[in-house]
GROMACS .gro file of C-alpha atoms in nm:
model
  352
    1MET     CA    1  -5.688   0.613   2.932
    2LEU     CA    2  -5.588   0.294   2.747
    3ARG     CA    3  -5.690   0.450   2.417
    4THR     CA    4  -5.448   0.766   2.496
    5VAL     CA    5  -5.164   0.555   2.584
    6ALA     CA    6  -5.199   0.342   2.260
    7ARG     CA    7  -5.224   0.669   2.054
    8LEU     CA    8  -4.916   0.792   2.219
    9LEU     CA    9  -4.711   0.463   2.147
   10ILE     CA   10  -4.838   0.473   1.778
   11PHE     CA   11  -4.748   0.830   1.762
   12ILE     CA   12  -4.397   0.751   1.892
   13PHE     CA   13  -4.359   0.455   1.670
   14PHE     CA   14  -4.417   0.659   1.362
   15VAL     CA   15  -4.189   0.943   1.471
   16ALA     CA   16  -3.904   0.697   1.531
   17ILE     CA   17  -3.967   0.532   1.175
   18LEU     CA   18  -3.971   0.885   1.007
   19SER     CA   19  -3.679   1.011   1.185
   20GLY     CA   20  -3.476   0.700   1.096
   21CYS     CA   21  -3.564   0.714   0.723
   22TRP     CA   22  -3.561   1.112   0.676
   23ASP     CA   23  -3.204   1.111   0.530
   24PHE     CA   24  -3.247   0.781   0.332
   25LYS     CA   25  -3.173   0.831  -0.018
   26ASP     CA   26  -3.261   0.580  -0.290
   27ILE     CA   27  -2.918   0.423  -0.443
   28ASN     CA   28  -3.041   0.517  -0.785
   29LYS     CA   29  -3.019   0.888  -0.664
   30ARG     CA   30  -2.647   0.857  -0.572
   31TYR     CA   31  -2.310   0.827  -0.695
   32LEU     CA   32  -2.071   0.592  -0.530
   33PRO     CA   33  -1.718   0.665  -0.643
   34VAL     CA   34  -1.447   0.373  -0.572
   35VAL     CA   35  -1.151   0.569  -0.678
   36MET     CA   36  -1.019   0.926  -0.632
   37GLY     CA   37  -0.743   1.064  -0.833
   38VAL     CA   38  -0.530   1.345  -0.702
   39ASP     CA   39  -0.320   1.578  -0.902
   40LYS     CA   40  -0.157   1.910  -0.753
   41LYS     CA   41  -0.126   2.167  -1.045
   42ASP     CA   42   0.167   2.434  -1.051
   43ASN     CA   43  -0.075   2.694  -0.934
   44GLU     CA   44  -0.105   2.477  -0.621
   45THR     CA   45  -0.456   2.390  -0.712
   46TYR     CA   46  -0.602   2.034  -0.678
   47ARG     CA   47  -0.742   1.851  -0.974
   48ILE     CA   48  -0.982   1.571  -0.846
   49ILE     CA   49  -1.108   1.290  -1.053
   50LEU     CA   50  -1.364   1.041  -0.921
   51GLN     CA   51  -1.422   0.697  -1.092
   52VAL     CA   52  -1.792   0.568  -1.047
   53PRO     CA   53  -1.884   0.217  -1.177
   54THR     CA   54  -2.214   0.210  -1.327
   55VAL     CA   55  -2.476  -0.079  -1.352
   56LYS     CA   56  -2.366  -0.127  -1.715
   57GLY     CA   57  -2.021  -0.226  -1.619
   58GLU     CA   58  -1.859   0.102  -1.744
   59THR     CA   59  -1.698   0.388  -1.534
   60LEU     CA   60  -1.837   0.735  -1.501
   61PHE     CA   61  -1.580   1.015  -1.419
   62LEU     CA   62  -1.652   1.325  -1.211
   63GLU     CA   63  -1.408   1.599  -1.196
   64GLY     CA   64  -1.350   1.931  -1.010
   65GLU     CA   65  -1.060   2.170  -0.948
   66SER     CA   66  -1.006   2.403  -0.637
   67SER     CA   67  -0.741   2.529  -0.404
   68SER     CA   68  -0.830   2.253  -0.153
   69ILE     CA   69  -0.949   1.902  -0.185
   70SER     CA   70  -1.264   1.936   0.005
   71LYS     CA   71  -1.347   2.238  -0.221
   72ALA     CA   72  -1.310   2.050  -0.531
   73VAL     CA   73  -1.509   1.764  -0.396
   74ASP     CA   74  -1.785   2.027  -0.333
   75ILE     CA   75  -1.777   2.151  -0.678
   76ILE     CA   76  -1.813   1.792  -0.812
   77ARG     CA   77  -2.101   1.771  -0.583
   78THR     CA   78  -2.268   2.079  -0.708
   79LYS     CA   79  -2.236   1.998  -1.078
   80ALA     CA   80  -2.356   1.622  -1.024
   81GLU     CA   81  -2.729   1.555  -1.078
   82LYS     CA   82  -2.709   1.296  -0.808
   83SER     CA   83  -2.580   1.274  -0.446
   84VAL     CA   84  -2.202   1.209  -0.452
   85ASP     CA   85  -2.097   0.981  -0.125
   86LEU     CA   86  -1.754   0.888  -0.066
   87ILE     CA   87  -1.844   0.588   0.173
   88HIS     CA   88  -1.732   0.330  -0.078
   89LEU     CA   89  -1.419   0.513  -0.183
   90ARG     CA   90  -1.139   0.237  -0.166
   91LEU     CA   91  -0.834   0.380  -0.349
   92PHE     CA   92  -0.649   0.697  -0.380
   93LEU     CA   93  -0.447   0.751  -0.698
   94ILE     CA   94  -0.184   1.021  -0.659
   95SER     CA   95   0.015   1.179  -0.937
   96ARG     CA   96   0.413   1.138  -0.915
   97LYS     CA   97   0.456   1.513  -0.949
   98THR     CA   98   0.227   1.552  -0.629
   99ALA     CA   99   0.392   1.285  -0.435
  100GLU     CA  100   0.738   1.435  -0.475
  101LYS     CA  101   0.594   1.769  -0.343
  102GLY     CA  102   0.423   1.597  -0.040
  103ILE     CA  103   0.103   1.404   0.028
  104LYS     CA  104   0.060   1.518   0.387
  105GLU     CA  105  -0.247   1.737   0.293
  106ILE     CA  106  -0.413   1.455   0.098
  107MET     CA  107  -0.364   1.199   0.393
  108ASP     CA  108  -0.501   1.449   0.643
  109TYR     CA  109  -0.801   1.517   0.434
  110ALA     CA  110  -0.876   1.144   0.401
  111VAL     CA  111  -0.846   1.079   0.779
  112ARG     CA  112  -1.050   1.368   0.883
  113VAL     CA  113  -1.321   1.323   0.647
  114ASN     CA  114  -1.580   1.112   0.820
  115ASP     CA  115  -1.726   0.930   0.520
  116ILE     CA  116  -1.383   0.787   0.384
  117SER     CA  117  -1.274   0.446   0.522
  118ILE     CA  118  -0.913   0.477   0.626
  119LYS     CA  119  -0.863   0.107   0.538
  120GLY     CA  120  -0.867   0.237   0.163
  121MET     CA  121  -0.553   0.194  -0.043
  122VAL     CA  122  -0.295   0.452  -0.153
  123ALA     CA  123  -0.100   0.436  -0.504
  124ILE     CA  124   0.113   0.674  -0.714
  125VAL     CA  125   0.074   0.727  -1.072
  126THR     CA  126   0.387   0.776  -1.288
  127GLY     CA  127   0.354   0.894  -1.650
  128ASP     CA  128   0.051   1.057  -1.791
  129PHE     CA  129  -0.201   1.095  -1.501
  130GLU     CA  130  -0.491   1.196  -1.701
  131LYS     CA  131  -0.450   0.880  -1.926
  132THR     CA  132  -0.413   0.636  -1.633
  133LEU     CA  133  -0.713   0.770  -1.436
  134HIS     CA  134  -0.939   0.743  -1.758
  135HIS     CA  135  -0.813   0.426  -1.876
  136GLN     CA  136  -1.054   0.135  -1.908
  137ILE     CA  137  -1.029  -0.220  -2.045
  138LYS     CA  138  -1.319  -0.290  -2.277
  139PRO     CA  139  -1.306  -0.673  -2.270
  140THR     CA  140  -1.317  -0.681  -1.887
  141PRO     CA  141  -1.534  -0.387  -1.770
  142GLU     CA  142  -1.598  -0.578  -1.443
  143VAL     CA  143  -1.233  -0.533  -1.330
  144SER     CA  144  -1.202  -0.265  -1.067
  145SER     CA  145  -0.896  -0.072  -1.005
  146TYR     CA  146  -0.913  -0.173  -0.646
  147ASP     CA  147  -0.907  -0.530  -0.718
  148TYR     CA  148  -0.532  -0.495  -0.820
  149PHE     CA  149  -0.448  -0.419  -0.448
  150SER     CA  150  -0.691  -0.661  -0.305
  151GLU     CA  151  -0.518  -0.963  -0.136
  152GLU     CA  152  -0.841  -1.172  -0.236
  153ALA     CA  153  -0.833  -1.049  -0.591
  154GLY     CA  154  -0.512  -0.959  -0.823
  155TRP     CA  155  -0.249  -0.851  -0.564
  156THR     CA  156   0.075  -1.021  -0.582
  157PRO     CA  157   0.398  -0.957  -0.335
  158ASN     CA  158   0.576  -0.784  -0.610
  159VAL     CA  159   0.332  -0.508  -0.532
  160SER     CA  160   0.323  -0.312  -0.214
  161ILE     CA  161   0.030  -0.225  -0.006
  162ASN     CA  162  -0.037   0.083   0.195
  163ARG     CA  163  -0.356   0.207   0.339
  164ILE     CA  164  -0.470   0.542   0.435
  165TRP     CA  165  -0.409   0.510   0.801
  166GLU     CA  166  -0.059   0.358   0.751
  167ALA     CA  167   0.049   0.647   0.521
  168TYR     CA  168  -0.097   0.892   0.736
  169ARG     CA  169   0.079   0.733   1.056
  170SER     CA  170   0.410   0.689   0.886
  171ALA     CA  171   0.400   1.065   0.745
  172HIS     CA  172   0.394   1.168   1.100
  173SER     CA  173   0.636   0.905   1.248
  174TYR     CA  174   1.000   0.995   1.348
  175THR     CA  175   1.121   0.622   1.316
  176GLU     CA  176   0.927   0.471   1.028
  177ASP     CA  177   0.880   0.546   0.656
  178PHE     CA  178   0.665   0.354   0.374
  179ALA     CA  179   0.635   0.244   0.039
  180ILE     CA  180   0.361   0.305  -0.215
  181PRO     CA  181   0.269   0.116  -0.529
  182LEU     CA  182   0.395   0.284  -0.842
  183LEU     CA  183   0.176   0.247  -1.141
  184THR     CA  184   0.102   0.353  -1.514
  185ALA     CA  185  -0.158   0.285  -1.758
  186GLY     CA  186  -0.136  -0.073  -1.887
  187THR     CA  187  -0.178  -0.196  -2.264
  188THR     CA  188  -0.362  -0.517  -2.223
  189THR     CA  189  -0.453  -0.469  -1.847
  190LEU     CA  190  -0.570  -0.179  -1.631
  191PHE     CA  191  -0.229  -0.105  -1.487
  192ASP     CA  192   0.136  -0.181  -1.543
  193PHE     CA  193   0.319  -0.185  -1.193
  194LYS     CA  194   0.650  -0.025  -1.212
  195GLY     CA  195   0.764  -0.114  -0.839
  196SER     CA  196   0.713   0.103  -0.540
  197ALA     CA  197   0.763   0.472  -0.454
  198ILE     CA  198   1.016   0.530  -0.153
  199MET     CA  199   0.847   0.776   0.078
  200ARG     CA  200   1.049   0.968   0.322
  201ARG     CA  201   0.809   1.122   0.573
  202ASP     CA  202   0.545   1.241   0.312
  203ARG     CA  203   0.745   1.286  -0.003
  204MET     CA  204   0.874   1.050  -0.291
  205VAL     CA  205   1.254   1.031  -0.268
  206GLY     CA  206   1.313   0.717  -0.489
  207SER     CA  207   1.171   0.406  -0.622
  208LEU     CA  208   1.194   0.024  -0.563
  209SER     CA  209   1.169  -0.240  -0.847
  210PRO     CA  210   0.940  -0.510  -0.836
  211ASP     CA  211   1.215  -0.744  -0.711
  212GLU     CA  212   1.297  -0.514  -0.431
  213THR     CA  213   0.928  -0.450  -0.342
  214LEU     CA  214   0.906  -0.842  -0.295
  215MET     CA  215   1.202  -0.799  -0.069
  216ASN     CA  216   1.043  -0.528   0.140
  217ASN     CA  217   0.714  -0.737   0.154
  218ILE     CA  218   0.919  -1.037   0.300
  219PHE     CA  219   1.049  -0.808   0.583
  220GLN     CA  220   0.701  -0.663   0.626
  221GLU     CA  221   0.566  -1.036   0.642
  222ARG     CA  222   0.346  -0.956   0.348
  223TYR     CA  223   0.501  -1.242   0.097
  224THR     CA  224   0.208  -1.451   0.029
  225GLU     CA  225   0.325  -1.684  -0.258
  226GLY     CA  226   0.582  -1.466  -0.401
  227THR     CA  227   0.788  -1.595  -0.677
  228ILE     CA  228   1.177  -1.572  -0.692
  229GLU     CA  229   1.371  -1.659  -0.997
  230ILE     CA  230   1.750  -1.797  -0.975
  231ALA     CA  231   1.908  -1.675  -1.286
  232LYS     CA  232   1.695  -1.819  -1.572
  233ASP     CA  233   1.690  -2.189  -1.493
  234THR     CA  234   1.520  -2.212  -1.150
  235SER     CA  235   1.187  -2.051  -1.004
  236LEU     CA  236   1.065  -2.105  -0.650
  237ILE     CA  237   0.754  -1.993  -0.462
  238ILE     CA  238   0.767  -1.861  -0.082
  239LYS     CA  239   0.546  -2.072   0.116
  240LYS     CA  240   0.642  -1.938   0.459
  241ALA     CA  241   0.862  -1.628   0.603
  242SER     CA  242   0.961  -1.523   0.943
  243VAL     CA  243   1.202  -1.245   1.028
  244ARG     CA  244   1.405  -1.225   1.353
  245ASN     CA  245   1.593  -0.909   1.462
  246ARG     CA  246   1.841  -0.843   1.718
  247THR     CA  247   1.924  -0.482   1.802
  248GLU     CA  248   2.237  -0.346   1.965
  249TRP     CA  249   2.357   0.004   2.042
  250ILE     CA  250   2.733   0.028   2.020
  251SER     CA  251   2.968   0.340   2.047
  252SER     CA  252   2.957   0.414   1.672
  253GLY     CA  253   2.540   0.378   1.666
  254PRO     CA  254   2.277   0.127   1.616
  255LYS     CA  255   2.360  -0.226   1.486
  256LEU     CA  256   2.083  -0.456   1.359
  257ARG     CA  257   2.112  -0.825   1.261
  258SER     CA  258   1.820  -0.968   1.068
  259ILE     CA  259   1.767  -1.324   1.014
  260VAL     CA  260   1.518  -1.426   0.758
  261LYS     CA  261   1.386  -1.776   0.760
  262LEU     CA  262   1.206  -1.878   0.415
  263ASP     CA  263   1.037  -2.196   0.332
  264VAL     CA  264   1.021  -2.251  -0.040
  265SER     CA  265   0.901  -2.502  -0.304
  266ILE     CA  266   1.051  -2.541  -0.634
  267THR     CA  267   0.796  -2.473  -0.930
  268GLU     CA  268   1.039  -2.487  -1.221
  269SER     CA  269   1.399  -2.627  -1.281
  270LYS     CA  270   1.557  -2.665  -1.626
  271ARG     CA  271   1.874  -2.807  -1.461
  272ASP     CA  272   1.890  -3.110  -1.229
  273LYS     CA  273   2.042  -2.932  -0.941
  274PRO     CA  274   2.027  -3.081  -0.586
  275ASN     CA  275   1.832  -2.907  -0.313
  276GLU     CA  276   2.155  -2.808  -0.131
  277GLU     CA  277   2.285  -2.604  -0.437
  278ILE     CA  278   1.953  -2.446  -0.496
  279ALA     CA  279   1.939  -2.322  -0.134
  280LYS     CA  280   2.284  -2.197  -0.147
  281ASP     CA  281   2.198  -1.998  -0.480
  282ILE     CA  282   1.893  -1.851  -0.343
  283LYS     CA  283   2.080  -1.766  -0.011
  284ASN     CA  284   2.334  -1.573  -0.188
  285LEU     CA  285   2.083  -1.403  -0.426
  286LEU     CA  286   1.862  -1.273  -0.152
  287GLU     CA  287   2.153  -1.159   0.081
  288LYS     CA  288   2.302  -0.973  -0.199
  289ARG     CA  289   1.962  -0.794  -0.275
  290ALA     CA  290   1.866  -0.730   0.093
  291ALA     CA  291   2.206  -0.576   0.152
  292ALA     CA  292   2.167  -0.340  -0.162
  293ILE     CA  293   1.806  -0.227  -0.058
  294SER     CA  294   1.908  -0.166   0.282
  295LYS     CA  295   2.201   0.053   0.184
  296LYS     CA  296   2.006   0.213  -0.087
  297LEU     CA  297   1.726   0.315   0.193
  298ARG     CA  298   1.978   0.462   0.428
  299LEU     CA  299   2.141   0.674   0.153
  300LEU     CA  300   1.786   0.823   0.107
  301LYS     CA  301   1.731   0.841   0.466
  302ALA     CA  302   1.407   0.649   0.419
  303ASP     CA  303   1.336   0.393   0.683
  304VAL     CA  304   1.090   0.207   0.469
  305LEU     CA  305   1.174  -0.131   0.637
  306GLY     CA  306   1.066   0.027   0.972
  307ASN     CA  307   1.406  -0.047   1.155
  308GLY     CA  308   1.374   0.268   1.368
  309GLN     CA  309   1.053   0.086   1.534
  310LEU     CA  310   1.299  -0.166   1.650
  311PHE     CA  311   1.534   0.070   1.829
  312ARG     CA  312   1.262   0.288   1.995
  313PRO     CA  313   1.310   0.104   2.338
  314ARG     CA  314   1.680   0.204   2.332
  315MET     CA  315   1.624   0.568   2.230
  316SER     CA  316   1.550   0.904   2.390
  317GLU     CA  317   1.308   1.124   2.259
  318GLN     CA  318   1.587   1.343   2.098
  319GLN     CA  319   1.722   1.044   1.944
  320MET     CA  320   1.399   0.956   1.792
  321ARG     CA  321   1.374   1.287   1.653
  322GLU     CA  322   1.712   1.255   1.500
  323TRP     CA  323   1.684   0.900   1.389
  324LYS     CA  324   1.635   0.955   0.990
  325ASP     CA  325   1.875   1.229   0.944
  326LYS     CA  326   2.145   1.110   1.189
  327TRP     CA  327   2.125   0.744   1.325
  328TYR     CA  328   1.960   0.571   1.049
  329PRO     CA  329   2.224   0.641   0.782
  330GLU     CA  330   2.486   0.512   1.015
  331MET     CA  331   2.314   0.220   1.114
  332GLN     CA  332   2.495  -0.130   1.058
  333HIS     CA  333   2.251  -0.360   0.911
  334ASP     CA  334   2.355  -0.744   0.879
  335ILE     CA  335   2.138  -0.969   0.694
  336THR     CA  336   2.113  -1.354   0.689
  337PHE     CA  337   1.895  -1.598   0.477
  338GLU     CA  338   1.822  -1.940   0.586
  339ILE     CA  339   1.655  -2.137   0.332
  340ASN     CA  340   1.449  -2.465   0.364
  341ILE     CA  341   1.329  -2.639   0.043
  342ARG     CA  342   1.021  -2.823   0.110
  343ASP     CA  343   0.961  -3.173  -0.071
  344ASN     CA  344   0.786  -3.113  -0.398
  345ILE     CA  345   0.603  -3.377  -0.597
  346ASN     CA  346   0.741  -3.279  -0.937
  347PHE     CA  347   1.109  -3.184  -0.830
  348LYS     CA  348   1.281  -3.412  -0.581
  349GLU     CA  349   1.639  -3.503  -0.560
  350LYS     CA  350   1.753  -3.806  -0.741
  351VAL     CA  351   1.810  -4.112  -0.490
  352LYS     CA  352   2.180  -4.181  -0.498
   0.00000   0.00000   0.00000
């Protein structure tokens, strides 16, 4: 009896091991792309380019074309001599032409496919799409396209950040739009960043410069160590930022007052200005920039700053549906900056 039970337990043990390892594939038998390039042709077919890092520090490119993204990926899998797994996909690079037509289908695919992480980043390629996707920097092959969007690596607050789940959510939102990094092939680096694409729902309708992108990141509280230049004689680094918003719905429509508090440190000063004068200069500069950006976005009916989210408790379902077309363009937006210059070892006011 004991022998029978022991044999049964051993049998169950080996069945469990075999069932757990049956689908296991050696890493040498798999391609693990980290970047997917997506370009929609004039004939409505998708061209997909997968970037696969190799153990030699180089990049392998797998390509396919079909009427749908999933079919194009299947074609790539059919042609590849190894299994193609998308579990390490971290960046979607979409051509500008495709973004201007709409990226809803791309985001829907990324969210619905089980083996793609929705924490992956999204960026738009302006200029030559093929050149940018196949671009490599020989001296530094270990540099990954994803590093430029990683807050632990090469990211700076002059570059916007937008993840797959954020793009998917905003593309389906009545009261919020989003900005996507806009890039092209670099000369001495992998990419040159041209600012951010302004997305209205799922379509690109305009762009923000790098300085305007920094302002957007301040409002989104993604400002980490951002640098601001006042004319050509003074530079400052943002050490801390906070935004306080006050909403009001008056007879003419929505009214928003934003108070932005910045703690900054002086990093470069060619003129010996007192802190009060520098604070006044930066306040005037940022208030002018912020007002221009807010007006620009309202003219494009693209609520990239997410102002509509602040008014949701005050709006009916119908007003939310009409927000981007009716209420947002008419919104009054007053923006005030409060600047606090921290003590700096290298730049202090002279003792009078």
